Amino acid sequence: MSVTFTDTALPNIIQLKNISQSYDNGKVQIIKDFELLIEDVPDRGQFVVILGPSGCGKSTVLRYIAGLQKPTTGEVYINGKLRTDDDRIGMVFQQYSSFPWLTVLDNVALGLEYKGVSKKERRERAMEAVKIVGLEGHEHKYAQYPSLSGGQLQRVAIARSLLVNNQIILMDEPFGALDTNTRLRMQDFVIKVWEEVQPTIVFITHDISEAVYLADDIFIMGNAPAQFAEHIDVNLPFHRDRSIKRDKNFVELVHYIEDRMMTLNK
Ligand code: ADP
Ligand code: MG
């Protein structure tokens, strides 16, 4: 039986409507008639992964959601309302985006300063986020390599994004600069944070196995102009560990996506 809620329906958490992007006075058009809908899942956020060839517009789409760029035309809705600057949304980039002259704790607390939260409360809340990302004991170190490893620096960025808005976290190839070992550990780490905090995560990667391991939903993007070529509902159990990478369904989905990506890159 399906029940349709009218008045009480949960709003869509992220929606992009009629997006187009051109540069150079309209001479270059990279995005046209682009739509994205990420639905709110009651009781837990979604894990959405975007895959697509370089230059197709993935980071641009994330910047729209974060409010770092406005599309040439079209609108961005957050929780069913037009996006405003009050919707500060956490973003984690590939390159470490912490200030090396500030401590871990100060870097994490930065996201709260604009809100006029008192210094004491900022530190308390930052410390909670530091604990969630497993950096307790490192909070007074400077956020720089090699005092902290690459994986630890990305945890600082994730802790900061949790504090800014723990409902939506955008991650743009966050593990791209990490070695394989650290990357695999960070995948499990981000699953743990997701299950604990239950944000909606929109995550960009080039690694298909990483995408299938992490995602509820995968959007494959094609280019010229940017559009979604396919939306895949990842039908694997909710609580995953690395053993699932040997599961027949996992392996088949990775191969299916690989073939699909090849047809897009012709
Ligand atoms: P992705 O993250 O998928 O690799 P981006 O979103 O970074 O792609 O970029 C999408 C496209 O937009 C790229 O082809 C890039 O060259 C183009 N682009 C970005 N900024 C500008 C600009 N200011 N002028 C012209 N083209 C741009
Ligand atoms: Mg990019």
Short mmCIF file of C-alpha atoms and ligand atoms in Angstrom, two decimals:
data_model
loop_
_atom_site.label_atom_id
_atom_site.label_comp_id
_atom_site.label_asym_id
_atom_site.label_seq_id
_atom_site.Cartn_x
_atom_site.Cartn_y
_atom_site.Cartn_z
CA MET A 1 0.00 0.00 0.00
CA SER A 2 1.31 3.43 -0.76
CA VAL A 3 0.28 6.45 1.23
CA THR A 4 0.51 9.92 -0.20
CA PHE A 5 1.02 12.73 2.26
CA THR A 6 -0.02 16.11 1.07
CA ASP A 7 0.27 18.70 3.84
CA THR A 8 2.77 16.83 5.97
CA ALA A 9 5.17 15.68 3.24
CA LEU A 10 8.80 16.23 4.08
CA PRO A 11 10.39 18.80 1.80
CA ASN A 12 13.05 17.70 -0.63
CA ILE A 13 16.32 18.42 1.05
CA ILE A 14 18.20 19.66 -2.02
CA GLN A 15 16.66 20.62 -5.33
CA LEU A 16 18.20 22.30 -8.37
CA LYS A 17 15.74 23.54 -10.99
CA ASN A 18 16.28 24.73 -14.58
CA ILE A 19 19.99 25.26 -14.09
CA SER A 20 22.16 26.60 -16.87
CA GLN A 21 25.70 27.89 -16.75
CA SER A 22 27.46 29.88 -19.41
CA TYR A 23 30.67 31.85 -19.44
CA ASP A 24 32.20 34.39 -21.76
CA ASN A 25 28.93 36.24 -22.46
CA GLY A 26 27.11 33.06 -23.40
CA LYS A 27 29.77 31.79 -25.81
CA VAL A 28 30.59 28.81 -23.59
CA GLN A 29 27.69 26.84 -22.18
CA ILE A 30 28.66 24.04 -19.81
CA ILE A 31 25.31 23.31 -18.15
CA LYS A 32 21.86 23.40 -19.72
CA ASP A 33 18.38 22.34 -18.50
CA PHE A 34 19.93 20.70 -15.47
CA GLU A 35 17.80 19.30 -12.63
CA LEU A 36 18.72 17.53 -9.41
CA LEU A 37 16.44 16.27 -6.68
CA ILE A 38 17.67 14.78 -3.43
CA GLU A 39 14.83 13.65 -1.23
CA ASP A 40 14.81 13.80 2.51
CA VAL A 41 14.82 10.37 4.11
CA PRO A 42 13.08 10.37 7.50
CA ASP A 43 15.38 9.46 10.39
CA ARG A 44 18.57 9.44 8.41
CA GLY A 45 20.26 11.47 5.71
CA GLN A 46 21.10 10.18 2.27
CA PHE A 47 24.51 9.38 0.89
CA VAL A 48 24.58 10.59 -2.69
CA VAL A 49 27.62 10.13 -4.90
CA ILE A 50 28.21 11.98 -8.18
CA LEU A 51 30.48 10.36 -10.78
CA GLY A 52 31.42 11.86 -14.13
CA PRO A 53 34.30 12.76 -16.43
CA SER A 54 36.62 15.63 -15.47
CA GLY A 55 35.32 19.02 -16.48
CA CYS A 56 31.66 17.93 -16.77
CA GLY A 57 30.51 20.29 -14.02
CA LYS A 58 30.46 18.24 -10.81
CA SER A 59 32.28 20.81 -8.68
CA THR A 60 30.18 23.58 -10.19
CA VAL A 61 27.00 21.82 -9.06
CA LEU A 62 28.41 21.45 -5.55
CA ARG A 63 29.36 25.14 -5.50
CA TYR A 64 25.76 26.08 -6.31
CA ILE A 65 24.51 24.05 -3.36
CA ALA A 66 27.17 25.53 -1.06
CA GLY A 67 26.30 29.04 -2.23
CA LEU A 68 29.83 29.68 -3.53
CA GLN A 69 28.56 30.33 -7.07
CA LYS A 70 25.26 31.37 -8.60
CA PRO A 71 24.11 29.64 -11.80
CA THR A 72 23.50 31.79 -14.89
CA THR A 73 19.85 30.75 -14.68
CA GLY A 74 17.87 28.52 -12.35
CA GLU A 75 17.27 28.10 -8.65
CA VAL A 76 18.60 26.11 -5.73
CA TYR A 77 16.19 25.00 -2.99
CA ILE A 78 17.22 23.74 0.43
CA ASN A 79 14.51 22.04 2.51
CA GLY A 80 11.93 23.23 0.00
CA LYS A 81 12.88 26.93 0.25
CA LEU A 82 15.04 29.07 -2.02
CA ARG A 83 18.61 28.89 -0.80
CA THR A 84 19.80 31.84 1.29
CA ASP A 85 23.13 32.72 2.87
CA ASP A 86 21.75 31.51 6.20
CA ASP A 87 21.88 27.97 4.78
CA ARG A 88 25.58 27.67 5.58
CA ILE A 89 26.40 24.24 4.26
CA GLY A 90 29.53 22.28 5.12
CA MET A 91 31.97 21.63 2.30
CA VAL A 92 35.09 19.48 2.26
CA PHE A 93 37.56 19.91 -0.62
CA GLN A 94 40.25 17.65 -2.04
CA GLN A 95 43.03 19.94 -0.96
CA TYR A 96 43.36 20.48 2.73
CA SER A 97 41.43 23.61 3.41
CA SER A 98 42.48 24.29 6.98
CA PHE A 99 44.49 27.27 8.18
CA PRO A 100 47.93 25.91 9.12
CA TRP A 101 48.58 28.76 11.57
CA LEU A 102 45.53 27.84 13.65
CA THR A 103 45.11 24.84 15.91
CA VAL A 104 42.81 21.95 15.09
CA LEU A 105 40.26 23.27 17.59
CA ASP A 106 40.33 26.82 16.20
CA ASN A 107 40.01 25.53 12.63
CA VAL A 108 36.96 23.49 13.56
CA ALA A 109 35.41 26.36 15.53
CA LEU A 110 35.87 28.82 12.64
CA GLY A 111 32.57 27.88 11.08
CA LEU A 112 30.68 29.19 14.10
CA GLU A 113 32.30 32.61 14.38
CA TYR A 114 30.03 34.24 11.85
CA LYS A 115 27.00 33.26 13.91
CA GLY A 116 28.03 35.30 16.95
CA VAL A 117 28.31 32.22 19.15
CA SER A 118 30.35 32.96 22.29
CA LYS A 119 33.97 31.84 22.37
CA LYS A 120 33.32 29.40 25.20
CA GLU A 121 30.41 27.74 23.39
CA ARG A 122 32.38 27.67 20.11
CA ARG A 123 35.17 25.77 21.81
CA GLU A 124 32.78 23.34 23.50
CA ARG A 125 30.96 22.56 20.30
CA ALA A 126 34.20 22.33 18.32
CA MET A 127 35.51 19.86 20.88
CA GLU A 128 32.42 17.68 20.39
CA ALA A 129 33.09 17.60 16.64
CA VAL A 130 36.80 16.90 17.26
CA LYS A 131 35.75 13.85 19.30
CA ILE A 132 33.37 12.63 16.59
CA VAL A 133 36.19 12.63 14.03
CA GLY A 134 38.57 10.89 16.43
CA LEU A 135 41.06 13.74 16.88
CA GLU A 136 40.80 14.07 20.64
CA GLY A 137 44.30 14.63 21.98
CA HIS A 138 45.33 16.45 18.80
CA GLU A 139 43.09 19.51 19.28
CA HIS A 140 45.96 21.87 20.25
CA LYS A 141 48.25 20.90 17.36
CA TYR A 142 48.56 23.20 14.37
CA ALA A 143 46.51 21.98 11.41
CA GLN A 144 49.47 21.33 9.16
CA TYR A 145 51.41 18.49 7.65
CA PRO A 146 53.40 16.65 9.06
CA SER A 147 52.16 17.40 12.61
CA LEU A 148 48.95 15.86 11.33
CA SER A 149 48.73 13.22 8.59
CA GLY A 150 46.74 13.72 5.37
CA GLY A 151 43.85 11.67 6.74
CA GLN A 152 43.84 13.65 10.00
CA LEU A 153 43.79 16.95 8.10
CA GLN A 154 40.75 15.78 6.15
CA ARG A 155 39.13 14.88 9.47
CA VAL A 156 39.64 18.49 10.59
CA ALA A 157 37.76 19.65 7.49
CA ILE A 158 34.99 17.12 8.11
CA ALA A 159 34.69 18.24 11.76
CA ARG A 160 34.36 21.86 10.62
CA SER A 161 31.69 20.93 8.07
CA LEU A 162 29.75 19.09 10.79
CA LEU A 163 29.68 22.24 12.87
CA VAL A 164 28.58 24.63 10.13
CA ASN A 165 25.50 22.61 9.25
CA ASN A 166 25.29 18.99 10.14
CA GLN A 167 22.27 18.42 7.94
CA ILE A 168 24.11 18.76 4.60
CA ILE A 169 27.76 18.04 3.91
CA LEU A 170 29.26 18.39 0.45
CA MET A 171 32.50 16.57 -0.31
CA ASP A 172 34.44 17.30 -3.49
CA GLU A 173 36.89 14.43 -4.08
CA PRO A 174 37.82 14.58 -0.38
CA PHE A 175 40.10 11.54 -0.46
CA GLY A 176 41.70 12.25 -3.84
CA ALA A 177 45.03 13.29 -2.35
CA LEU A 178 45.32 10.43 0.13
CA ASP A 179 47.33 7.22 -0.23
CA THR A 180 45.33 4.02 -0.74
CA ASN A 181 45.58 2.83 2.83
CA THR A 182 44.44 6.12 4.33
CA ARG A 183 41.73 6.40 1.70
CA LEU A 184 40.25 3.00 2.62
CA ARG A 185 40.28 3.94 6.30
CA MET A 186 38.66 7.30 5.55
CA GLN A 187 35.88 5.53 3.63
CA ASP A 188 34.99 3.54 6.74
CA PHE A 189 35.41 6.65 8.84
CA VAL A 190 32.99 8.69 6.75
CA ILE A 191 30.43 5.85 6.89
CA LYS A 192 30.76 5.91 10.69
CA VAL A 193 30.24 9.68 10.87
CA TRP A 194 27.30 9.39 8.50
CA GLU A 195 25.61 6.71 10.60
CA GLU A 196 26.26 8.65 13.83
CA VAL A 197 25.31 12.16 12.72
CA GLN A 198 22.96 11.24 9.83
CA PRO A 199 23.60 14.18 7.55
CA THR A 200 22.77 14.13 3.84
CA ILE A 201 26.12 13.81 2.11
CA VAL A 202 26.77 14.71 -1.52
CA PHE A 203 30.13 13.23 -2.43
CA ILE A 204 32.14 13.50 -5.65
CA THR A 205 34.71 10.86 -6.55
CA HIS A 206 36.42 9.33 -9.59
CA ASP A 207 36.75 5.99 -7.84
CA ILE A 208 33.84 3.73 -8.85
CA SER A 209 34.45 1.18 -6.11
CA GLU A 210 34.46 4.01 -3.54
CA ALA A 211 31.19 5.31 -5.01
CA VAL A 212 29.41 1.95 -4.75
CA TYR A 213 30.80 1.31 -1.27
CA LEU A 214 29.55 4.62 0.12
CA ALA A 215 26.39 5.48 -1.77
CA ASP A 216 22.66 5.03 -1.36
CA ASP A 217 22.24 6.73 -4.71
CA ILE A 218 24.69 7.35 -7.53
CA PHE A 219 24.24 10.02 -10.18
CA ILE A 220 26.38 9.58 -13.28
CA MET A 221 26.96 12.88 -15.03
CA GLY A 222 27.76 13.36 -18.70
CA ASN A 223 29.05 16.52 -20.30
CA ALA A 224 28.74 19.00 -23.12
CA PRO A 225 26.41 20.25 -21.79
CA ALA A 226 26.29 18.74 -18.30
CA GLN A 227 23.36 16.48 -17.53
CA PHE A 228 22.66 13.38 -15.50
CA ALA A 229 23.09 10.33 -17.70
CA GLU A 230 21.86 7.87 -15.10
CA HIS A 231 20.55 7.60 -11.55
CA ILE A 232 21.41 4.33 -9.78
CA ASP A 233 19.76 3.15 -6.60
CA VAL A 234 22.49 1.14 -4.85
CA ASN A 235 20.74 -1.94 -3.62
CA LEU A 236 23.24 -3.06 -0.96
CA PRO A 237 22.70 -3.35 2.80
CA PHE A 238 22.75 -0.16 4.90
CA HIS A 239 25.53 -1.10 7.33
CA ARG A 240 28.48 -1.95 5.11
CA ASP A 241 31.97 -3.12 5.77
CA ARG A 242 34.80 -3.88 3.39
CA SER A 243 33.80 -7.53 2.96
CA ILE A 244 30.91 -6.34 0.77
CA LYS A 245 33.43 -5.42 -1.93
CA ARG A 246 33.64 -9.16 -2.74
CA ASP A 247 29.86 -9.54 -2.96
CA LYS A 248 28.60 -10.49 -6.43
CA ASN A 249 26.15 -7.56 -6.52
CA PHE A 250 28.90 -5.11 -5.58
CA VAL A 251 31.29 -6.39 -8.26
CA GLU A 252 28.56 -6.38 -10.93
CA LEU A 253 27.52 -2.84 -10.12
CA VAL A 254 31.14 -1.61 -10.32
CA HIS A 255 31.50 -3.21 -13.77
CA TYR A 256 28.16 -1.87 -14.95
CA ILE A 257 29.13 1.69 -13.97
CA GLU A 258 32.56 1.32 -15.55
CA ASP A 259 30.94 0.33 -18.88
CA ARG A 260 28.50 3.22 -18.59
CA MET A 261 31.31 5.70 -17.94
CA MET A 262 33.17 4.44 -21.02
CA THR A 263 30.16 5.16 -23.24
CA LEU A 264 30.11 8.72 -21.86
CA ASN A 265 33.78 9.35 -22.53
CA LYS A 266 33.79 8.43 -26.21
P1 ADP B 1 34.39 18.92 -12.69
O1 ADP B 1 34.35 19.21 -11.23
O2 ADP B 1 33.32 17.98 -13.15
O3 ADP B 1 35.75 18.43 -13.14
P2 ADP B 1 33.97 21.79 -12.96
O4 ADP B 1 32.64 21.96 -12.35
O5 ADP B 1 35.14 22.19 -12.17
O6 ADP B 1 34.13 20.28 -13.49
O7 ADP B 1 34.04 22.63 -14.33
C1 ADP B 1 33.07 22.46 -15.34
C2 ADP B 1 33.49 23.15 -16.62
O8 ADP B 1 33.35 24.56 -16.45
C3 ADP B 1 34.94 22.90 -17.01
O9 ADP B 1 34.95 22.48 -18.36
C4 ADP B 1 35.60 24.25 -16.84
O10 ADP B 1 36.58 24.43 -17.83
C5 ADP B 1 34.45 25.21 -17.03
N1 ADP B 1 34.65 26.51 -16.34
C6 ADP B 1 34.70 26.72 -15.02
N2 ADP B 1 34.89 28.04 -14.74
C7 ADP B 1 34.95 28.67 -15.93
C8 ADP B 1 35.12 30.03 -16.33
N3 ADP B 1 35.24 31.00 -15.43
N4 ADP B 1 35.11 30.31 -17.66
C9 ADP B 1 34.96 29.32 -18.58
N5 ADP B 1 34.78 28.03 -18.27
C10 ADP B 1 34.79 27.69 -16.98
MG MG B 2 35.81 19.06 -9.76
#
